[in-house]
XYZ file of N, CA and C in Angstrom:
351
model
N 13.360 -2.910 -11.636
C 14.513 -3.384 -11.302
C 15.053 -4.374 -12.050
N 16.256 -4.240 -12.705
C 16.725 -5.467 -13.461
C 17.235 -6.554 -12.623
N 17.394 -7.766 -13.234
C 17.670 -9.139 -12.569
C 18.977 -8.839 -11.881
N 20.006 -8.172 -12.463
C 21.267 -7.940 -11.805
C 21.336 -7.073 -10.662
N 20.340 -5.798 -10.604
C 20.198 -5.067 -9.610
C 19.380 -5.927 -8.327
N 18.494 -6.719 -8.857
C 17.592 -7.464 -7.791
C 18.644 -8.418 -7.015
N 19.547 -9.174 -7.967
C 20.418 -10.100 -7.206
C 21.532 -9.364 -6.218
N 21.888 -8.075 -6.699
C 22.842 -7.304 -5.922
C 22.047 -6.902 -4.632
N 20.908 -6.480 -4.692
C 20.085 -6.030 -3.595
C 19.983 -7.200 -2.506
N 19.492 -8.400 -3.141
C 19.289 -9.551 -2.271
C 20.624 -9.986 -1.739
N 21.604 -9.681 -2.361
C 22.897 -10.418 -1.850
C 23.304 -9.328 -0.645
N 23.106 -8.050 -0.681
C 23.418 -7.149 0.233
C 22.479 -7.256 1.468
N 21.214 -7.500 1.317
C 20.327 -7.740 2.292
C 20.779 -8.925 3.278
N 21.115 -10.078 2.411
C 21.607 -11.299 3.109
C 22.983 -10.993 3.840
N 23.699 -10.259 3.274
C 24.940 -10.168 4.076
C 24.669 -9.401 5.390
N 23.802 -8.205 5.270
C 23.309 -7.458 6.459
C 22.887 -8.356 7.399
N 21.974 -9.177 7.189
C 21.285 -10.004 7.970
C 22.360 -10.999 8.762
N 23.129 -11.404 8.008
C 24.282 -12.437 8.505
C 25.173 -11.715 9.551
N 25.639 -10.509 9.069
C 26.466 -9.747 9.986
C 25.756 -9.244 11.200
N 24.677 -8.939 11.167
C 23.725 -8.567 12.378
C 23.727 -9.906 13.356
N 23.465 -10.986 12.745
C 23.365 -12.180 13.453
C 24.731 -12.434 14.265
N 25.572 -12.387 13.435
C 26.906 -12.760 13.989
C 27.278 -11.867 15.259
N 27.014 -10.558 15.108
C 27.415 -9.435 15.958
C 26.421 -9.704 17.099
N 25.133 -9.993 17.004
C 24.211 -10.431 18.023
C 24.634 -11.595 18.893
N 25.146 -12.652 18.428
C 25.588 -13.828 18.917
C 26.739 -13.470 19.925
N 27.855 -12.718 19.350
C 28.869 -12.317 20.157
C 28.288 -11.580 21.368
N 27.520 -10.601 21.248
C 26.887 -9.726 22.377
C 26.147 -10.820 23.260
N 25.498 -11.549 22.982
C 24.793 -12.624 23.583
C 25.567 -13.244 24.523
N 26.596 -13.964 23.859
C 27.587 -14.726 24.698
C 28.210 -13.942 25.898
N 28.644 -12.670 25.534
C 29.297 -11.889 26.406
C 28.351 -11.369 27.706
N 27.090 -11.130 27.226
C 26.129 -10.941 28.234
C 25.843 -12.144 29.136
N 25.780 -13.285 28.368
C 25.459 -14.415 29.326
C 26.604 -14.600 30.381
N 27.875 -14.655 30.026
C 28.868 -14.740 30.845
C 28.811 -13.688 31.888
N 28.393 -12.465 31.709
C 28.110 -11.410 32.652
C 27.177 -11.899 33.459
N 26.087 -12.437 33.020
C 25.072 -12.826 33.987
C 25.530 -13.882 34.921
N 26.180 -14.811 34.354
C 26.866 -15.853 35.286
C 27.679 -15.248 36.390
N 28.615 -14.339 36.048
C 29.517 -13.765 36.962
C 28.671 -13.104 38.176
N 27.635 -12.448 37.832
C 26.897 -11.702 38.632
C 25.989 -12.443 39.556
N 25.806 -13.633 39.266
C 24.860 -14.496 39.826
C 25.202 -15.039 41.052
N 24.232 -14.883 42.056
C 24.725 -15.500 43.289
C 24.211 -17.261 43.287
N 23.688 -17.620 42.332
C 23.115 -18.861 42.128
C 24.256 -19.877 41.432
N 25.256 -19.797 42.098
C 26.428 -20.825 41.641
C 26.622 -21.872 42.430
N 26.259 -23.149 41.932
C 26.352 -24.331 42.772
C 27.346 -25.356 42.219
N 28.036 -26.211 43.067
C 28.933 -27.209 42.804
C 28.432 -28.443 43.026
N 28.565 -29.375 42.166
C 27.965 -30.681 42.262
C 29.161 -31.590 41.897
N 29.497 -32.599 42.650
C 30.454 -33.529 42.234
C 29.617 -34.938 41.613
N 30.427 -35.627 40.758
C 29.784 -36.853 40.292
C 30.943 -37.936 40.103
N 30.521 -39.143 40.246
C 31.664 -40.325 39.963
C 31.867 -40.470 38.378
N 33.054 -40.789 38.285
C 33.589 -41.147 36.775
C 34.012 -42.622 36.881
N 34.381 -43.201 35.852
C 34.854 -44.540 35.861
C 35.941 -44.815 36.583
N 37.088 -43.765 36.867
C 38.093 -44.100 37.892
C 38.193 -43.160 38.777
N 37.197 -42.324 39.012
C 37.377 -41.270 40.150
C 36.247 -40.394 40.366
N 36.275 -39.064 40.198
C 35.493 -38.034 40.514
C 35.543 -36.775 39.556
N 34.569 -36.062 39.340
C 34.389 -34.791 38.636
C 33.760 -33.917 39.379
N 33.427 -32.806 38.769
C 32.727 -31.754 39.235
C 31.906 -30.963 38.247
N 30.796 -30.275 38.700
C 29.955 -29.580 37.673
C 29.797 -28.377 38.380
N 29.668 -27.110 37.660
C 29.243 -25.968 38.040
C 28.057 -25.552 37.406
N 26.832 -25.354 38.379
C 25.670 -25.070 37.848
C 25.499 -23.407 38.094
N 24.975 -22.814 37.035
C 24.524 -21.372 37.291
C 23.201 -21.231 36.910
N 22.236 -20.566 37.834
C 21.024 -20.461 37.545
C 20.197 -21.671 37.067
N 20.495 -22.944 37.472
C 19.876 -24.227 37.193
C 20.435 -24.779 35.869
N 21.479 -23.937 35.226
C 21.948 -24.683 34.009
C 23.340 -24.907 34.055
N 23.779 -26.121 33.514
C 25.208 -26.617 33.669
C 26.122 -25.725 32.808
N 27.055 -25.122 33.608
C 27.933 -24.067 32.923
C 29.280 -24.684 32.595
N 29.815 -25.506 33.742
C 31.061 -26.311 33.595
C 30.988 -27.658 33.989
N 31.505 -28.472 33.110
C 31.503 -30.158 33.521
C 32.920 -30.445 33.417
N 33.489 -30.759 34.501
C 35.034 -31.093 34.580
C 35.281 -32.530 34.990
N 35.132 -33.394 34.160
C 35.579 -34.892 34.569
C 37.025 -35.281 34.776
N 37.760 -34.570 34.730
C 39.233 -34.836 34.885
C 40.027 -33.617 35.440
N 41.107 -33.679 36.256
C 41.736 -32.661 36.728
C 42.344 -31.639 35.576
N 41.894 -30.228 35.790
C 42.405 -29.316 34.860
C 43.866 -29.076 35.011
N 44.665 -28.481 34.194
C 46.042 -28.191 34.079
C 46.954 -29.207 33.928
N 46.591 -30.463 34.637
C 47.454 -31.405 34.680
C 47.418 -32.251 33.355
N 48.526 -32.485 32.900
C 48.806 -33.180 31.634
C 47.873 -34.629 31.628
N 47.267 -35.006 30.699
C 46.498 -36.308 30.584
C 44.931 -36.086 31.137
N 44.288 -37.050 30.963
C 42.922 -37.031 31.390
C 42.739 -37.821 32.700
N 43.260 -37.331 33.798
C 43.016 -37.898 35.062
C 42.109 -37.439 35.864
N 41.141 -38.240 36.521
C 39.858 -37.790 37.076
C 40.600 -37.545 38.739
N 39.748 -36.914 39.306
C 40.127 -36.528 40.615
C 39.925 -37.832 41.473
N 41.026 -38.214 42.379
C 41.062 -39.427 43.065
C 39.999 -39.417 44.114
N 39.527 -38.367 44.608
C 38.641 -38.403 45.783
C 37.604 -37.319 45.489
N 36.277 -37.552 46.051
C 35.186 -36.596 45.871
C 35.550 -35.251 46.637
N 36.256 -35.292 47.643
C 36.552 -34.078 48.351
C 37.506 -33.316 47.427
N 38.452 -33.858 46.791
C 39.288 -33.186 45.921
C 38.561 -32.376 44.814
N 37.576 -32.976 44.063
C 36.718 -32.363 43.117
C 35.875 -31.304 43.595
N 35.261 -31.616 44.914
C 34.478 -30.638 45.508
C 35.277 -29.415 45.762
N 36.510 -29.497 46.281
C 37.280 -28.361 46.529
C 37.527 -27.698 45.324
N 37.981 -28.382 44.265
C 38.374 -27.502 42.996
C 37.142 -26.732 42.530
N 36.099 -27.536 42.480
C 34.814 -26.964 41.920
C 34.500 -25.615 42.842
N 34.661 -25.762 44.141
C 34.316 -24.461 44.995
C 35.205 -23.389 44.580
N 36.514 -23.661 44.300
C 37.357 -22.749 44.035
C 37.004 -21.941 42.526
N 36.640 -22.759 41.625
C 36.145 -22.392 40.392
C 34.714 -21.422 40.667
N 33.998 -21.945 41.272
C 32.774 -21.295 41.701
C 32.947 -19.845 42.205
N 33.833 -19.691 43.049
C 34.131 -18.535 43.811
C 34.660 -17.425 42.713
N 35.698 -18.078 41.745
C 36.046 -17.243 40.665
C 34.931 -16.575 39.851
N 33.940 -17.435 39.625
C 32.756 -17.068 38.800
C 31.933 -15.968 39.570
N 31.882 -16.243 40.912
C 31.105 -15.183 41.789
C 31.965 -13.948 41.777
N 33.335 -13.737 41.618
C 34.113 -12.699 41.664
C 34.481 -12.110 40.323
N 33.529 -12.490 39.272
C 33.811 -12.179 37.893
C 35.088 -12.272 37.376
N 35.809 -13.346 37.751
C 37.140 -13.771 37.160
C 36.872 -15.083 36.305
N 37.808 -15.067 35.471
C 37.783 -16.155 34.375
C 37.715 -17.509 35.303
N 36.994 -18.595 34.935
C 37.240 -19.800 35.710
C 38.165 -20.624 35.342
N 39.472 -20.114 35.270
C 40.560 -21.037 35.073
C 41.421 -21.295 36.291
N 42.199 -22.354 36.213
C 42.999 -22.567 37.421
C 44.451 -22.677 37.008
N 45.450 -22.563 37.959
C 46.733 -22.681 37.686
C 47.347 -24.119 38.453
N 48.457 -24.450 38.089
C 49.166 -25.425 38.931
C 49.231 -25.084 40.398
N 49.627 -23.976 40.662
C 49.855 -23.340 42.023
C 48.498 -23.374 42.779
N 47.383 -23.076 42.186
C 46.307 -23.226 42.929
C 45.713 -24.639 43.229
N 45.965 -25.567 42.362
C 45.752 -27.022 42.500
C 46.657 -27.566 43.635
N 47.917 -27.117 43.598
C 48.872 -27.452 44.720
C 48.419 -27.054 45.957
N 47.982 -25.809 46.177
C 47.437 -25.342 47.467
C 46.148 -26.228 47.937
N 45.432 -26.826 46.985
C 44.387 -27.551 47.303
C 44.903 -29.092 47.631
N 46.232 -29.212 47.550
C 46.762 -30.623 47.738
C 46.538 -31.541 46.453
N 46.201 -31.061 45.301
C 46.335 -31.812 44.197
C 47.571 -31.594 43.487
N 48.383 -32.631 43.243
C 49.730 -32.643 42.505
C 49.597 -33.540 41.298
N 50.642 -33.346 40.454
C 50.823 -34.153 39.366
C 51.266 -35.472 39.926
N 50.783 -36.807 39.490
C 51.042 -38.147 40.062
C 51.384 -38.927 38.974
């Protein structure tokens, strides 16, 4: 095998490995999300921040989401009370259990009594 053919074969092999690794990473992430969604081990924890509270969603003993400010609302405002953080975290956890994306809308926050202030 000539040096040019050797380089070409090595390049093809490396590209094949890189493509396979990239495809495997995407599949792994999709599978990981599906495992989270199917799991009954979704827990919500609240924690204090410097000016309020936040919540954490833990799935199978691993932190899945850490939210230290109110989502959807402009700015980085923490939840003013621990109860508001807990209620919001419970809603997000329920979405995960229902195989939904863990996103919130302004209307959902308003139903929880959280408004833009």
